[in-house]
Each structure stands twice: as structure tokens, then as C-alpha cells.
Amino acid sequence: MTDDKKERGLYELYADDPERADYLVFGRRAHSDRRGFLKGAGLGAMGAMLGMAIPFHRNFPSGLIPAAMAEDTEIALFGGKDGLTLLNDRPINAETPAHLLDDAVTPTSRHFVRNNGVVPEIAHRMDASDWKLTIDGEVEKVLELSLDELKSKFKPVTLKLQLECGGNGRAAFNPPAKGNQWTVGAIGNAEWTGVRYADLLKAAGVKPSAIYTAHHSLDGHLSGDPSKTPISRGVPISKAMDPHSIIAYAMNGEPLPALHGFPVRTICPGWPGSTSQKWLSRIQLRDVVHDGPKMTGSSYRVPKFPVAPGTHVADEDYKIIESMPVKSLITTPQTNQTIKTRTLKVHGHAWAGDNVVKRMDISYDFGVTWVQADLKAPPNPYSWQEWYAEVTFPTRGYYEIWARATDDKGNMQPFAVNWNPKGYLNNSMHRIAVIVDA
């Protein structure tokens, strides 16, 4: 969220309006006596976060933070994650430190989380028995599919696909851009299983008038107003028809976790992670560019031309972000390490939106000279690529290792990027510090 008032912690949220906080955190509505859970609303979510049933749930006062959470807010709100940094708990947003992204396939426990609204009850319950995916709009035939039908009627596909938040790197912009202050860890490369987006659209029959998709999902708006939608984004038909765009129902061989979109989500790799919408319930085909929440104004858009830092940009001067820029990350060693040898092995990943990384270089003398790294081919398109290098330092002292990727279109990572009002698309070179004491 970009409103500073919406980026408060759990205690402040409950102190301000405890009953509204109940809804924002758990999706909870209490009975008229301000106890219990009206029609079970929020009970599953709270139980899932606590990791157990609540036997006397009918007596539970509204607006009360569970004691288990009061003692350790981060663990309670963010179970199942290993070492992530919680940036915001309403909505839940967390990034992964670079050194924890060393795996070729990002473990679910280390995959970043970017939410825009309240995680829906169905996701906490992990029960899709009443769920249907509707495909309608500019189609020849409206489809309604259960999860079982989605799995049985369409060919499954499993791909390693990178997802990156459009605001990854926002913390480095000056003047600061509003929003979650991601550093470098809003990126992940999990193994996703689902069906090809194109196969669903072909089954529905795409009318010639269709030019854009619209994603609709089940997450609740932070205001608690059921008439409001936190996010509804989409992609051009051509991106939806790409064989690597999928409707995923599994992550790393397991059903999608609640935080990652159960029961299904879109995966539109190489584009801002917001196009890979979670908790999907409907795909609407439109004859215009979709104009849902977070599709207009400055949301996931950048100026059409360079602007000076701090400049106000009119809405008509923005363009929608599509392919993400070329980028790389050093995952080994961890920054600020002291080593007792002059030789150091360096490892990391590189990716390039719709493109492919063709060259990877590193420098240890502040960019004066560069050494080409060993760059591996991706296991499939839109997966990040692993790279390896070895550095021999001439003497003891303080060094920085800089990483620079170049894609197959000749685009190279810069040392710094142009400022933009929302802090998007920061693909500046990743740098780590190393102290050589040998």
C-alpha cells in the first residue's frame, strides 16, 4: 500500500480500531455481543495462524489480540517462513535476504510475499470444495471449473518461473518513493504446477474483440468494505497466450499455501508480480485495456520519459510496466563477511523479464575492471539463471563485489537508475561488501 497510514504494525492497528483490526488481520466478524465469530468468519484464519483449534471460540472477545501473537507478532502472522523480513502486516509483505536465495529453486519458506488485501478464508481453510473459476467476457463460451475439473480436463505443466515485485529495490530511491521499502529480496524462482493459461482461453474461445484479460480474486479490501476490491490486474491476450503463462495450483510440488494464493493463481512470469494474481476466482476477457484497481493512475506504471527526482507526473504521462528489466543478485557470500583467504567463490542468479541473460560479469575494484562469470542456461524460459565466479584479491582489506548482467537484446544493468515516483524497476547492480583478512 502507498498510504503511510496503511503501513502500521499490529499493535497500532488494534489500538486504533480493534474490531476493524479483527477484520483486516483475520477477516473476522463478531456476534452482536462482540464475542465469537459470526458464521465462522475469521475463525479458520485465526486458527491457522495459531496452528491449533480454539475450543472456546464462542467466548473469544472481539478486538483482542491472541496472547500467542502478542508475544511474537512476526511468527504468529508469518508462520512457515524462514528468515524473511516482515515489511508490513496489513497487508502482509515480506522479503528474503539475498543470502537466503541461494537455491536454484526457491523453497516456499523463502519465497517473498506481496499481498494487497486480506487473505481470504478459503485460503486459510485450504478447502476448495465450493470454489469455481469462471472465464467469461469476450469469449465464445463461458466456463466454470472446479479445482478437480481444472486438474483433470487440462494438461498439467510444471515450470521453474521467476516472479519479482515491480517495486523490488524501492528502498534505494532518493527522494524516497512511497510503498513497501523492498531492498533486493522481492524475487523468487519457485517450481509451479498448473495448466497453461492459453489452454483455458482456447477452451472458452477468444473472440476477435478481446485484447486484454482481467483477473478477479477473493482477497478482501483492507477497509473491510465488501464492495471494494484491493487489486484487479490483467495482461494483454498475447501474454496470456504465452505457453509459459500458467494458472497454477501447486508450488514446489504442494498445493498453493494460503499466502501464495490457494486454490489457484495466475503466473505471468517476467512481468511485475502483481500480474500473477492470487486467490483467483474469475478471468474476464475485455475489449479494452483493463481498468481495475491497481491498473490505472500511477499503479505499476512508470513515466513515458525520464523525470527529475521529485517531479510530479500527470497520469496521462505514465505507461504500464510489462517486461521487467535485466537484473542479477549475489547470493554467496553473504554481505559483510570477513574471509581468511585471498580466493573467494561467488554465486548468484540473473534474469531478464521476457528476455534471456547472455553475459554475467563481476568486479571487485569498484567497476574499473570486470571478470566474466560462468553463466548457466535456464532450465526453461522465464527461470532465473545461475552464475558462478571466482575472485582472487591482491591484498588484505575492504572490497566490494559488484554484479552486472547483460541480456540478449544488449541491455546491461546500470550502476544507478532513473528515479520514478513509485519506485519501480530498480535494476541497479547488486553490491556486497567483503573484508579480506589474509
Short mmCIF file of N, CA and C in Angstrom, two decimals, residues 46 80 191 198-199 203 214 224 291 304 309 337 391:
data_model
loop_
_atom_site.label_atom_id
_atom_site.label_comp_id
_atom_site.label_asym_id
_atom_site.label_seq_id
_atom_site.Cartn_x
_atom_site.Cartn_y
_atom_site.Cartn_z
N MET A 46 -7.80 -17.39 12.06
CA MET A 46 -7.13 -17.27 13.34
C MET A 46 -6.57 -18.62 13.79
N GLY A 80 5.67 -20.32 8.82
CA GLY A 80 6.03 -21.05 7.61
C GLY A 80 7.07 -20.36 6.76
N GLU A 191 9.07 -23.61 -8.32
CA GLU A 191 8.58 -24.54 -9.34
C GLU A 191 7.05 -24.57 -9.23
N ALA A 198 -3.21 -20.33 -21.82
CA ALA A 198 -3.71 -20.39 -23.20
C ALA A 198 -4.72 -21.51 -23.39
N ASP A 199 -4.50 -22.65 -22.72
CA ASP A 199 -5.43 -23.78 -22.89
C ASP A 199 -6.82 -23.42 -22.38
N ALA A 203 -10.19 -23.06 -24.72
CA ALA A 203 -11.40 -23.83 -24.42
C ALA A 203 -12.63 -22.92 -24.36
N ALA A 214 -8.69 -9.65 -17.47
CA ALA A 214 -8.92 -9.02 -16.17
C ALA A 214 -8.98 -10.12 -15.13
N GLY A 224 -12.29 -3.23 4.84
CA GLY A 224 -13.37 -4.07 5.34
C GLY A 224 -14.65 -3.91 4.55
N ASP A 291 -9.14 -1.82 -16.58
CA ASP A 291 -9.05 -0.61 -15.76
C ASP A 291 -9.43 -0.87 -14.31
N LYS A 304 6.64 7.90 -19.12
CA LYS A 304 6.98 7.58 -20.51
C LYS A 304 8.33 8.17 -20.90
N PRO A 309 14.33 13.75 -10.15
CA PRO A 309 13.85 13.27 -8.85
C PRO A 309 12.90 14.24 -8.18
N GLN A 337 30.96 -10.15 5.12
CA GLN A 337 31.69 -11.28 5.65
C GLN A 337 33.20 -10.98 5.70
N VAL A 391 37.03 -15.09 -7.40
CA VAL A 391 37.78 -13.83 -7.29
C VAL A 391 39.05 -14.09 -6.48
#
